[in-house]
Amino acid sequence: MARPIPHIVWKRDRLRVLDQRELPRRIVYVDCRTPREVAKAIKDMALRGAPLIGCAAAFGMALAARRRSVRALDAAAEVLVKSRPTAVNLAHAVSAMRELARSTPPAGLPERLARAAERYYRDDLSFNRRMGVLGAALLPRGAVVITHCNAGALATSGIGTALGVIREAFRQGRVAHVYADETRPYLQGSRLTLWELMQEGIPCTLITDSMAAHLMKVQRIDAVIVGSDRIAANGDVCNKIGTYGLAIVARHHRVPFYAVAPTTTFDPGTADGSGIPIEERSAKEVLELSGIPIAPVGARARHFAFDVTPARLVTAIVTEKGVIRPVNAARVKRLLG
Amino acid sequence: MARPIPHIVWKRDRLRVLDQRELPRRIVYVDCRTPREVAKAIKDMALRGAPLIGCAAAFGMALAARRRSVRALDAAAEVLVKSRPTAVNLAHAVSAMRELARSTPPAGLPERLARAAERYYRDDLSFNRRMGVLGAALLPRGAVVITHCNAGALATSGIGTALGVIREAFRQGRVAHVYADETRPYLQGSRLTLWELMQEGIPCTLITDSMAAHLMKVQRIDAVIVGSDRIAANGDVCNKIGTYGLAIVARHHRVPFYAVAPTTTFDPGTADGSGIPIEERSAKEVLELSGIPIAPVGARARHFAFDVTPARLVTAIVTEKGVIRPVNAARVKRLLG
């Protein structure tokens, strides 16, 4: 795993979190000593990315377990699950930890939940590697790809989901160049994805989100590769705002559209994308940049943080258990088993 | 015309230009005393918008005419035409002024070209009003529309092209709400369009460019309305980067897509969009936002300033001479006469 700068560090009495809001300009860590502090780091986007949010929530529960009380765990679960509504990995991690706590005597809680959180983190890491191999096989040699947001090492515990595929494909000579959408309003593309790719020497170019359609018209693009925050039972893919428009534009140009996500991102309890809660964040994040206003005083804005790409626009979903293709409810069900 | 703050002021010995790069934070004017200074204001985007660039170029030629020499006019024409390649209004205005100069004795040049530039400006203003009326008629009562970039009073000499239609439609009760794309990288939407709409009390909300597709899915959108920088003989519409993706997304949701442009924006000499030069601007404008770096040091970026929407994705083109619908070469030819 090429990550010279660790993004979460488990210290048993606290979770040390790299503040991704400060990247690429500054390397700053935030120490979370309580589940509430972990929830705040998630809510305020000091760390982000569905798989990493899941890992952080597991460690948040492990912190709560240090109080050796089911009540403390219940309270922690509530505050953690509320921190962000869309990524299902968070809810999955919290409920898995809660389940485990039920069969554990109070005295054993700290040790058992800490181990479980560490395992959850290690599993995500190995899922990344497996998805990287499976996803790379989908690409032709020397592919030019577009990615959106940051589904990289910074969003997971390993090499990333979408960027994990890109890393492995680059290693195999299957990816020659990556165009990264800047991903407004949070600029995860310009701040985080470019930073990761440049560190590894993967040739990459930044574009604004609005340039992808033009780029597909004027040069060969072999694939769009994105991560996901929640995948419904029918294969509808919820991901960072802008993904849906990118998928429409990819279909228009007959460019394959791949989503890469571990099975922990699937939500079999939600029939289709219409049941996925779309977080709406503060308008301020659209009206300002680094605290500087970029719109008139008093202006209104919407800030949808995610959108849903219907299964019919998704060429394939790459998971650690295999590739779902074509994407439909039957194939999703078969893979999840 | 609702413009409390004039954006170009002709003073005979100079053209005073509102520096749109500073909006909405500061009202700053730049004085251009030579054609070269006008060209610099255009190139550096102190003023922008295809029709306004045309007007400014006409005044630039009027400034050159003060030297009472055809050679000075030739030199001015060259520097002005080179300032920005995509908007055809600029080339049209310059060549019309040159044509006029040929039939004018040297002593009469200053007066005649100044009058012609003033007329060019007034014509554009009356075109705006006519397009406003013709375009508003296309909208249902209480329409909710999306616009991209700024095709408003700031981009023209009048009430605007796309925003001229929106203004007139709002007056008639046909527009209830406007969603404005922020329009990266220059943010003409958040800085200029929102500013214009708020000044007139037209209800408006800012979105990032990447939100339009999601918005069309979750609420009724009655039309997309944009301006244009050049329209080819077959009706292909060149406009601010992001327009093409927006048109694809509108077609996907069966939302009508209207382009609004005076006939001075048409280029009958270019058969289709593939012949329109797409300006590529400095990568710096993508790597920085309001002068603040938003990507890692050393990052590469592309900055396509425009894209082309093929005629088949354009529901209608509104001109001062009438509405082209359906959009094809025969209809364009018939309208241009």
XYZ file of C-alpha atoms in Angstrom:
674
model
C 0.000 0.000 0.000
C 1.571 3.243 -1.152
C 0.597 5.657 1.561
C 3.565 7.543 2.984
C 1.180 9.583 5.127
C -1.234 7.471 7.192
C -4.802 8.813 7.173
C -6.133 7.048 10.245
C -4.056 5.676 13.092
C -5.617 3.552 15.843
C -4.042 4.280 19.219
C -6.499 2.220 21.346
C -7.407 5.239 23.519
C -7.966 7.457 20.494
C -8.308 7.495 16.705
C -5.883 9.863 15.002
C -7.392 11.233 11.795
C -5.641 13.048 8.925
C -7.717 16.178 8.275
C -8.444 15.780 4.548
C -9.969 19.275 4.371
C -6.473 20.708 4.683
C -4.988 18.634 1.837
C -2.970 19.130 -0.254
C -1.711 22.244 1.471
C -1.161 21.046 5.030
C -0.751 17.766 6.882
C -2.836 18.157 10.037
C -4.136 15.434 12.361
C -7.194 15.474 14.602
C -7.318 13.231 17.686
C -10.721 11.674 18.423
C -10.944 10.301 21.973
C -14.698 9.675 22.077
C -17.330 8.346 19.659
C -18.745 11.883 19.575
C -15.403 13.246 18.369
C -15.243 10.541 15.704
C -18.797 11.454 14.613
C -17.816 15.114 14.407
C -14.761 14.299 12.266
C -17.039 12.338 9.918
C -19.777 14.978 9.826
C -17.380 17.866 9.216
C -15.542 15.820 6.573
C -12.132 15.762 8.259
C -12.259 12.228 6.887
C -14.559 11.004 4.131
C -15.132 8.205 1.660
C -17.698 5.507 2.358
C -15.309 2.650 3.246
C -13.136 4.866 5.453
C -16.209 6.272 7.211
C -17.179 2.661 7.945
C -13.741 1.928 9.432
C -13.769 5.125 11.493
C -17.226 4.288 12.851
C -15.995 0.828 13.867
C -13.131 2.459 15.772
C -15.634 4.929 17.249
C -17.573 1.971 18.645
C -14.303 0.482 19.938
C -13.690 3.749 21.799
C -17.188 3.539 23.314
C -16.517 -0.084 24.342
C -13.766 1.135 26.657
C -16.562 2.179 29.047
C -17.649 -1.487 29.286
C -21.336 -0.654 29.051
C -24.002 -1.523 26.510
C -25.604 1.863 27.149
C -22.448 3.694 26.157
C -22.375 1.609 22.975
C -26.027 2.414 22.219
C -25.358 6.133 22.666
C -22.245 5.914 20.480
C -24.158 4.032 17.786
C -26.814 6.728 17.705
C -24.414 9.644 17.342
C -22.232 7.848 14.787
C -25.104 6.722 12.550
C -26.505 10.253 12.539
C -23.228 11.843 11.453
C -23.799 11.265 7.729
C -26.867 9.644 6.210
C -25.893 8.409 2.748
C -22.904 6.057 2.975
C -24.286 2.744 4.176
C -20.876 1.394 5.242
C -21.194 3.519 8.354
C -24.507 1.965 9.440
C -23.196 -1.508 8.557
C -20.051 -1.103 10.637
C -21.952 0.260 13.640
C -24.536 -2.486 13.578
C -21.893 -5.209 13.192
C -20.086 -3.841 16.251
C -23.326 -3.661 18.216
C -24.187 -7.236 17.308
C -20.792 -8.368 18.525
C -21.164 -6.421 21.778
C -24.381 -8.300 22.574
C -22.520 -11.613 22.827
C -19.626 -10.151 24.830
C -19.402 -9.835 28.646
C -18.845 -6.169 29.698
C -15.298 -6.808 30.900
C -14.345 -8.179 27.475
C -15.843 -5.308 25.444
C -12.768 -3.070 25.027
C -10.528 -5.841 23.744
C -13.090 -7.579 21.566
C -14.421 -4.465 19.832
C -10.942 -3.046 19.274
C -9.945 -6.297 17.591
C -13.129 -6.306 15.522
C -12.521 -2.737 14.356
C -8.942 -3.617 13.419
C -10.230 -6.632 11.486
C -12.844 -4.455 9.760
C -10.030 -2.145 8.677
C -7.824 -5.022 7.476
C -10.724 -6.582 5.583
C -11.387 -3.332 3.727
C -7.719 -3.222 2.814
C -7.770 -6.733 1.339
C -11.066 -5.986 -0.457
C -9.302 -3.053 -2.153
C -6.541 -5.310 -3.470
C -8.999 -7.880 -4.782
C -11.165 -5.205 -6.496
C -8.037 -3.689 -8.002
C -7.196 -6.979 -9.730
C -10.768 -7.700 -10.854
C -11.355 -4.146 -12.102
C -8.031 -3.820 -13.935
C -8.972 -6.864 -16.025
C -11.890 -4.862 -17.487
C -9.591 -2.273 -19.087
C -7.762 -2.445 -22.414
C -4.005 -1.794 -22.516
C -3.073 1.911 -22.359
C -6.555 3.023 -21.346
C -7.433 6.674 -20.789
C -9.971 6.980 -17.993
C -12.006 9.610 -16.170
C -12.664 9.437 -12.442
C -14.877 11.569 -10.230
C -14.398 12.591 -6.582
C -11.807 10.650 -4.579
C -12.310 6.919 -4.254
C -8.684 6.398 -3.394
C -6.449 5.428 -0.513
C -7.776 8.479 1.320
C -11.352 7.150 1.059
C -10.606 3.599 2.183
C -8.179 1.669 4.362
C -6.241 0.381 1.355
C -5.348 1.459 -2.171
C -8.865 2.692 -2.857
C -11.871 1.430 -4.781
C -11.909 3.296 -8.119
C -8.296 4.420 -7.604
C -7.373 0.912 -6.459
C -8.442 -0.329 -9.878
C -6.565 2.535 -11.550
C -3.402 1.850 -9.502
C -3.413 -1.863 -10.318
C -4.260 -1.190 -13.973
C -1.417 1.325 -14.214
C 0.967 -1.264 -12.746
C -0.160 -3.686 -15.457
C 0.162 -1.116 -18.250
C -3.591 -0.970 -18.675
C -4.018 2.666 -17.615
C -1.952 5.282 -19.435
C -3.654 8.481 -18.310
C -6.250 9.612 -15.783
C -8.480 12.661 -16.085
C -9.747 13.674 -12.659
C -12.940 15.722 -12.305
C -12.273 18.463 -9.774
C -15.573 17.530 -8.051
C -17.228 20.694 -6.856
C -18.036 21.880 -4.302
C -15.556 20.051 -2.085
C -12.880 19.612 -4.749
C -11.981 16.074 -3.708
C -10.724 15.552 -7.255
C -8.286 18.462 -7.402
C -7.236 18.283 -3.767
C -7.136 14.545 -3.081
C -7.229 12.414 -6.241
C -4.580 14.440 -8.040
C -2.455 14.381 -4.894
C -2.639 10.577 -4.694
C -2.002 10.022 -8.397
C 0.919 12.460 -8.551
C 2.559 10.787 -5.525
C 2.623 7.524 -7.473
C 3.688 9.025 -10.767
C 0.469 8.059 -12.551
C 0.012 10.547 -15.431
C -3.022 12.664 -14.592
C -4.761 15.849 -15.651
C -7.346 17.892 -13.806
C -10.566 18.992 -15.518
C -13.619 20.811 -14.215
C -16.687 18.588 -13.843
C -18.228 20.400 -16.813
C -15.442 19.340 -19.219
C -16.014 15.567 -19.225
C -18.575 15.611 -22.064
C -16.343 17.730 -24.312
C -13.348 15.529 -23.497
C -15.271 12.383 -24.523
C -16.047 14.071 -27.829
C -12.534 15.251 -28.668
C -10.451 12.306 -27.512
C -10.712 8.593 -26.845
C -11.871 7.834 -23.316
C -11.926 4.118 -22.517
C -13.810 4.130 -19.242
C -15.303 6.137 -16.409
C -14.390 4.607 -13.039
C -16.010 5.765 -9.778
C -16.559 4.578 -6.222
C -19.880 4.444 -4.396
C -21.459 5.404 -1.089
C -24.404 2.998 -1.277
C -25.656 0.495 -3.813
C -29.327 -0.515 -3.740
C -30.600 -4.087 -4.177
C -31.269 -3.459 -7.888
C -27.759 -2.074 -8.529
C -28.609 1.655 -8.515
C -25.355 3.379 -7.514
C -25.344 6.323 -5.131
C -22.123 8.327 -5.275
C -20.758 11.879 -5.047
C -22.868 14.561 -6.735
C -22.022 14.763 -10.413
C -21.666 11.008 -10.912
C -25.161 10.683 -12.394
C -24.560 13.398 -15.008
C -21.192 11.828 -15.825
C -22.881 8.445 -16.335
C -25.459 9.974 -18.718
C -22.688 11.662 -20.682
C -20.658 8.412 -20.758
C -23.649 6.482 -22.112
C -24.193 9.172 -24.758
C -20.610 8.593 -25.935
C -20.753 4.784 -25.456
C -18.007 4.945 -22.822
C -18.194 2.066 -20.276
C -19.117 3.233 -16.776
C -17.729 1.187 -13.875
C -18.526 1.503 -10.168
C -16.077 -0.070 -7.726
C -17.274 -0.833 -4.191
C -16.844 -3.520 -1.542
C -19.930 -5.539 -0.609
C -20.071 -3.493 2.629
C -21.361 -0.638 0.408
C -24.386 -2.664 -0.727
C -27.723 -2.101 0.960
C -29.939 -5.085 0.130
C -32.678 -3.591 2.334
C -33.178 -0.701 -0.092
C -34.936 -1.882 -3.230
C -33.726 0.897 -5.510
C -32.058 4.296 -5.565
C -35.234 6.203 -4.723
C -34.969 4.821 -1.176
C -31.453 6.151 -0.564
C -31.357 9.309 1.571
C -29.446 12.048 -0.272
C -27.590 14.227 2.207
C -28.071 17.938 1.680
C -25.223 19.909 3.163
C -24.847 23.587 3.960
C -25.322 26.051 1.060
C -22.306 27.864 2.462
C -20.058 25.151 1.041
C -21.235 26.166 -2.460
C -21.299 29.933 -1.831
C -17.779 30.133 -0.381
C -14.354 28.737 -1.095
C -11.805 28.566 1.729
C -14.035 31.034 3.532
C -14.022 33.535 0.644
C -17.453 34.341 -0.818
C -17.752 33.544 -4.534
C -21.403 34.599 -4.912
C -23.309 37.785 -4.020
C -24.148 38.350 -0.348
C -27.550 36.838 0.427
C -27.461 34.375 -2.478
C -29.221 31.036 -2.114
C -27.712 27.710 -3.127
C -28.511 24.011 -2.987
C -25.868 21.541 -1.931
C -26.899 17.998 -2.774
C -23.908 15.929 -1.657
C -24.791 12.788 -3.666
C -26.855 11.547 -6.558
C -28.038 8.158 -7.794
C -27.010 6.577 -11.090
C -29.646 4.049 -12.197
C -28.375 0.496 -12.751
C -29.121 0.684 -16.478
C -26.368 3.309 -16.909
C -23.801 1.216 -15.025
C -21.801 -1.148 -17.251
C -20.467 -3.202 -14.324
C -19.940 -3.076 -10.570
C -16.615 -4.388 -9.294
C -16.712 -5.902 -5.782
C -14.223 -7.998 -3.817
C -16.437 -11.030 -4.493
C -16.582 -10.582 -8.248
C -17.850 -8.378 -11.052
C -21.588 -7.756 -11.454
C -22.384 -7.484 -15.176
C -24.984 -6.752 -16.376
C -26.157 -4.795 -13.349
C -29.605 -5.857 -12.128
C -31.341 -7.111 -8.977
C -30.861 -10.812 -9.807
C -27.122 -10.426 -10.381
C -26.696 -8.328 -7.238
C -28.581 -10.922 -5.184
C -26.571 -13.793 -6.615
C -23.272 -12.076 -5.778
C -24.242 -11.063 -2.244
C -25.403 -14.684 -1.681
C -33.025 48.140 -19.500
C -32.386 47.413 -15.874
C -28.715 48.128 -15.435
C -27.979 50.462 -12.562
C -24.245 49.961 -13.163
C -23.164 50.521 -16.785
C -20.735 47.896 -18.030
C -19.290 49.752 -21.008
C -19.274 53.513 -21.477
C -18.185 55.091 -24.757
C -16.312 58.347 -24.170
C -15.131 58.897 -27.801
C -11.462 59.050 -26.794
C -11.717 55.900 -24.693
C -13.939 52.943 -23.835
C -14.625 52.574 -20.132
C -15.118 48.927 -19.185
C -16.564 47.459 -15.980
C -14.075 44.811 -14.833
C -16.329 41.769 -14.552
C -13.553 39.712 -12.949
C -14.033 41.741 -9.771
C -17.804 41.202 -9.570
C -19.743 40.846 -7.370
C -17.246 42.008 -4.760
C -16.011 45.260 -6.244
C -17.089 47.775 -8.895
C -13.904 48.628 -10.795
C -13.567 50.244 -14.230
C -10.746 49.915 -16.758
C -10.157 52.690 -19.306
C -9.151 51.520 -22.785
C -7.656 54.312 -24.930
C -6.291 52.173 -27.769
C -7.462 49.119 -29.721
C -4.655 47.200 -28.012
C -6.065 48.059 -24.596
C -9.526 46.969 -25.727
C -8.049 43.687 -26.998
C -6.306 43.157 -23.658
C -9.562 43.764 -21.747
C -11.247 41.154 -23.968
C -8.405 38.638 -23.736
C -8.052 38.921 -19.967
C -11.833 38.728 -19.572
C -12.346 42.102 -17.925
C -15.390 42.019 -20.196
C -16.838 38.879 -21.782
C -19.946 37.544 -23.496
C -20.037 37.140 -27.276
C -22.342 40.097 -28.089
C -20.534 42.459 -25.715
C -17.152 41.406 -27.098
C -18.537 42.313 -30.533
C -19.596 45.756 -29.310
C -16.277 46.354 -27.574
C -14.391 45.376 -30.728
C -16.487 47.853 -32.741
C -15.530 50.604 -30.287
C -11.924 49.407 -30.469
C -12.046 49.996 -34.228
C -13.627 53.431 -33.607
C -10.658 54.265 -31.352
C -8.269 53.214 -34.140
C -10.203 55.374 -36.618
C -9.193 58.452 -34.661
C -5.781 58.118 -36.306
C -7.441 58.623 -39.719
C -5.411 55.875 -41.367
C -6.349 52.585 -42.982
C -3.087 51.113 -41.731
C -3.999 51.900 -38.120
C -7.358 50.186 -38.717
C -5.686 47.129 -40.218
C -3.359 46.840 -37.236
C -6.283 47.293 -34.827
C -8.310 44.647 -36.654
C -5.476 42.168 -36.347
C -4.933 42.617 -32.620
C -8.663 42.636 -31.842
C -9.500 39.508 -33.849
C -6.662 37.643 -32.160
C -7.818 38.500 -28.645
C -10.272 35.597 -28.405
C -10.869 33.004 -31.102
C -14.265 31.445 -30.429
C -16.969 34.142 -30.326
C -17.672 35.051 -33.940
C -19.387 38.359 -33.058
C -15.932 39.822 -32.568
C -14.738 38.950 -36.089
C -18.078 40.094 -37.520
C -17.929 43.490 -35.828
C -14.324 44.075 -36.853
C -14.925 43.145 -40.466
C -18.066 45.298 -40.674
C -16.086 48.299 -39.383
C -13.263 47.600 -41.826
C -15.708 47.380 -44.696
C -17.174 50.711 -43.717
C -13.735 52.324 -43.467
C -12.967 51.364 -47.068
C -15.738 53.654 -48.342
C -14.842 56.524 -46.008
C -12.318 59.319 -46.686
C -9.595 59.446 -43.992
C -10.853 62.736 -42.533
C -14.299 61.253 -41.983
C -13.109 58.049 -40.294
C -13.338 59.062 -36.610
C -16.901 60.332 -36.842
C -18.225 57.594 -39.110
C -16.753 54.635 -37.222
C -17.784 56.058 -33.856
C -21.359 56.354 -35.121
C -21.243 52.845 -36.565
C -19.986 51.397 -33.276
C -22.746 53.219 -31.392
C -25.288 51.818 -33.859
C -23.827 48.319 -33.449
C -24.320 48.690 -29.711
C -27.892 49.995 -30.073
C -28.773 47.217 -32.517
C -27.595 44.573 -30.083
C -29.749 46.205 -27.430
C -32.882 46.065 -29.591
C -32.070 42.466 -30.640
C -32.072 41.548 -26.952
C -35.566 42.963 -26.444
C -36.936 41.152 -29.490
C -35.336 37.823 -28.479
C -36.745 38.287 -24.979
C -40.287 38.466 -26.355
C -39.839 35.584 -28.815
C -38.129 33.349 -26.282
C -40.564 34.018 -23.434
C -43.385 32.742 -25.640
C -41.735 29.292 -25.645
C -42.141 28.870 -21.882
C -45.177 27.658 -19.931
C -46.519 29.785 -17.052
C -44.508 29.459 -13.825
C -41.606 27.698 -15.500
C -38.557 26.543 -13.557
C -35.448 26.873 -15.706
C -31.724 26.178 -15.579
C -29.178 28.536 -17.152
C -25.444 28.150 -17.614
C -22.701 30.804 -17.559
C -23.839 34.439 -17.898
C -25.754 35.378 -21.014
C -27.182 38.441 -19.349
C -26.975 42.210 -19.443
C -23.290 41.850 -18.563
C -22.685 39.767 -21.699
C -24.554 42.035 -24.131
C -25.482 45.663 -24.599
C -29.074 45.074 -23.476
C -31.009 42.785 -21.153
C -29.083 39.739 -22.287
C -29.731 36.783 -24.576
C -30.660 33.833 -22.327
C -31.246 36.181 -19.378
C -33.165 38.561 -21.668
C -35.635 35.734 -22.286
C -35.713 34.923 -18.564
C -36.277 38.603 -17.634
C -39.126 39.010 -20.101
C -40.633 35.649 -19.152
C -40.468 36.575 -15.460
C -42.269 39.859 -16.232
C -44.990 37.852 -17.956
C -45.268 35.310 -15.125
C -43.761 32.603 -17.270
C -40.609 32.103 -15.199
C -41.029 31.360 -11.496
C -37.544 30.228 -10.552
C -34.074 30.112 -12.060
C -31.330 27.643 -11.170
C -27.961 29.056 -12.174
C -25.003 26.726 -12.796
C -21.972 28.236 -11.086
C -19.993 27.625 -14.309
C -16.482 26.592 -13.423
C -13.781 27.612 -13.772
C -14.649 31.308 -14.130
C -17.803 31.194 -11.999
C -19.783 33.465 -14.314
C -22.927 31.849 -12.910
C -22.290 32.481 -9.223
C -20.566 35.817 -9.692
C -22.531 37.411 -12.546
C -25.833 35.649 -13.272
C -26.882 35.450 -9.644
C -25.896 39.088 -9.201
C -28.079 40.168 -12.134
C -31.061 38.044 -11.126
C -30.939 39.126 -7.474
C -30.822 42.793 -8.480
C -34.130 42.318 -10.277
C -35.759 40.194 -7.610
C -36.032 37.131 -9.844
C -36.053 34.076 -7.537
C -32.846 32.174 -8.136
C -30.711 29.439 -6.635
C -27.101 28.582 -7.292
C -26.032 25.014 -8.038
C -22.681 23.524 -9.005
C -22.463 22.464 -12.655
C -22.497 18.848 -11.508
C -25.946 19.156 -9.862
C -28.076 19.828 -12.957
C -28.684 16.144 -13.759
C -29.774 15.339 -10.202
C -31.998 18.425 -10.134
C -33.764 17.314 -13.328
C -34.426 13.967 -11.697
C -35.796 15.251 -8.392
C -37.868 18.220 -9.527
C -39.688 19.557 -12.564
C -37.415 21.587 -14.830
C -39.241 23.162 -17.788
C -36.314 24.329 -19.864
C -32.594 24.890 -20.118
C -31.836 28.332 -21.584
C -28.322 29.356 -22.660
C -26.570 31.917 -24.859
C -24.014 31.167 -27.559
C -20.600 32.293 -28.778
C -20.912 30.974 -32.327
C -23.531 29.026 -34.238
C -22.480 27.040 -37.306
C -24.433 26.894 -40.567
C -26.077 23.618 -39.510
C -27.195 24.987 -36.120
C -24.452 23.439 -33.963
C -24.188 25.736 -30.930
C -20.825 26.671 -29.460
C -21.108 28.035 -25.926
C -19.331 28.107 -22.546
C -17.745 24.814 -21.480
C -20.344 22.634 -19.760
C -23.169 23.520 -22.135
C -22.757 20.318 -24.156
C -22.946 18.078 -21.081
C -25.971 20.042 -19.875
C -27.677 19.522 -23.248
C -27.052 15.751 -23.109
C -28.467 15.622 -19.598
C -31.495 17.739 -20.651
C -32.230 15.392 -23.576
C -31.940 12.390 -21.228
C -34.675 13.961 -19.055
C -36.705 15.259 -22.030
C -36.181 18.861 -20.927
C -36.293 21.388 -23.833
C -32.943 23.007 -24.534
C -33.021 26.559 -25.945
C -30.123 28.653 -27.240
C -30.670 32.407 -27.503
C -28.389 34.434 -29.788
C -28.607 37.362 -32.212
C -27.899 36.630 -35.887
C -24.501 38.329 -35.370
C -23.524 35.121 -33.507
C -24.151 32.931 -36.579
C -21.228 31.898 -38.742
C -22.643 30.718 -42.090
C -19.073 30.171 -43.327
C -18.550 27.313 -40.880
C -20.481 24.241 -41.975
C -20.724 22.575 -38.575
C -19.367 22.668 -35.032
C -16.207 20.741 -35.890
C -14.957 23.862 -37.693
C -15.307 26.166 -34.680
C -11.996 26.902 -32.916
C -12.299 26.033 -29.218
C -10.197 28.392 -27.145
C -7.965 26.687 -24.611
C -7.075 29.021 -21.770
C -4.444 28.840 -19.039
C -4.490 25.755 -16.794
C -3.902 28.153 -13.917
C -7.543 29.231 -14.112
C -8.548 25.648 -13.234
C -5.770 25.022 -10.695
C -6.690 28.136 -8.737
C -9.976 29.565 -7.546
C -10.079 33.291 -6.927
C -6.292 33.176 -6.826
C -6.204 30.413 -4.211
C -4.442 27.179 -5.263
C -6.865 24.242 -5.085
C -4.629 21.506 -6.515
C -1.193 20.132 -5.627
C 1.814 22.157 -6.762
C 2.903 20.989 -10.208
C -0.493 19.567 -11.152
C -1.564 19.642 -14.792
C -4.995 20.761 -15.981
C -6.896 21.341 -19.198
C -8.971 24.459 -19.643
C -11.287 24.180 -22.615
C -13.230 27.448 -22.527
C -16.080 26.313 -24.805
C -17.756 23.245 -26.213
C -20.145 22.531 -29.078
C -23.675 21.225 -28.672
C -24.786 19.459 -31.854
C -27.960 20.822 -33.477
C -29.876 17.604 -32.775
C -29.705 18.306 -29.023
C -30.994 21.876 -29.435
C -34.794 22.179 -29.278
C -34.848 25.694 -30.733
C -32.628 28.720 -31.343
C -34.139 32.122 -30.545
C -32.837 35.016 -32.677
C -34.042 38.590 -33.169
C -35.392 37.519 -36.575
C -37.434 34.592 -35.311
C -37.224 31.155 -33.732
C -35.403 28.321 -35.521
C -37.214 25.046 -34.790
C -36.340 22.357 -35.608
C -32.683 23.251 -35.745
C -31.027 22.241 -39.023
C -29.058 23.764 -41.910
C -32.128 24.490 -44.041
C -33.926 26.346 -41.254
C -30.810 28.312 -40.327
C -30.312 29.318 -43.962
C -33.929 30.334 -44.382
C -33.785 32.566 -41.301
C -30.489 34.226 -42.137
C -31.851 34.897 -45.635
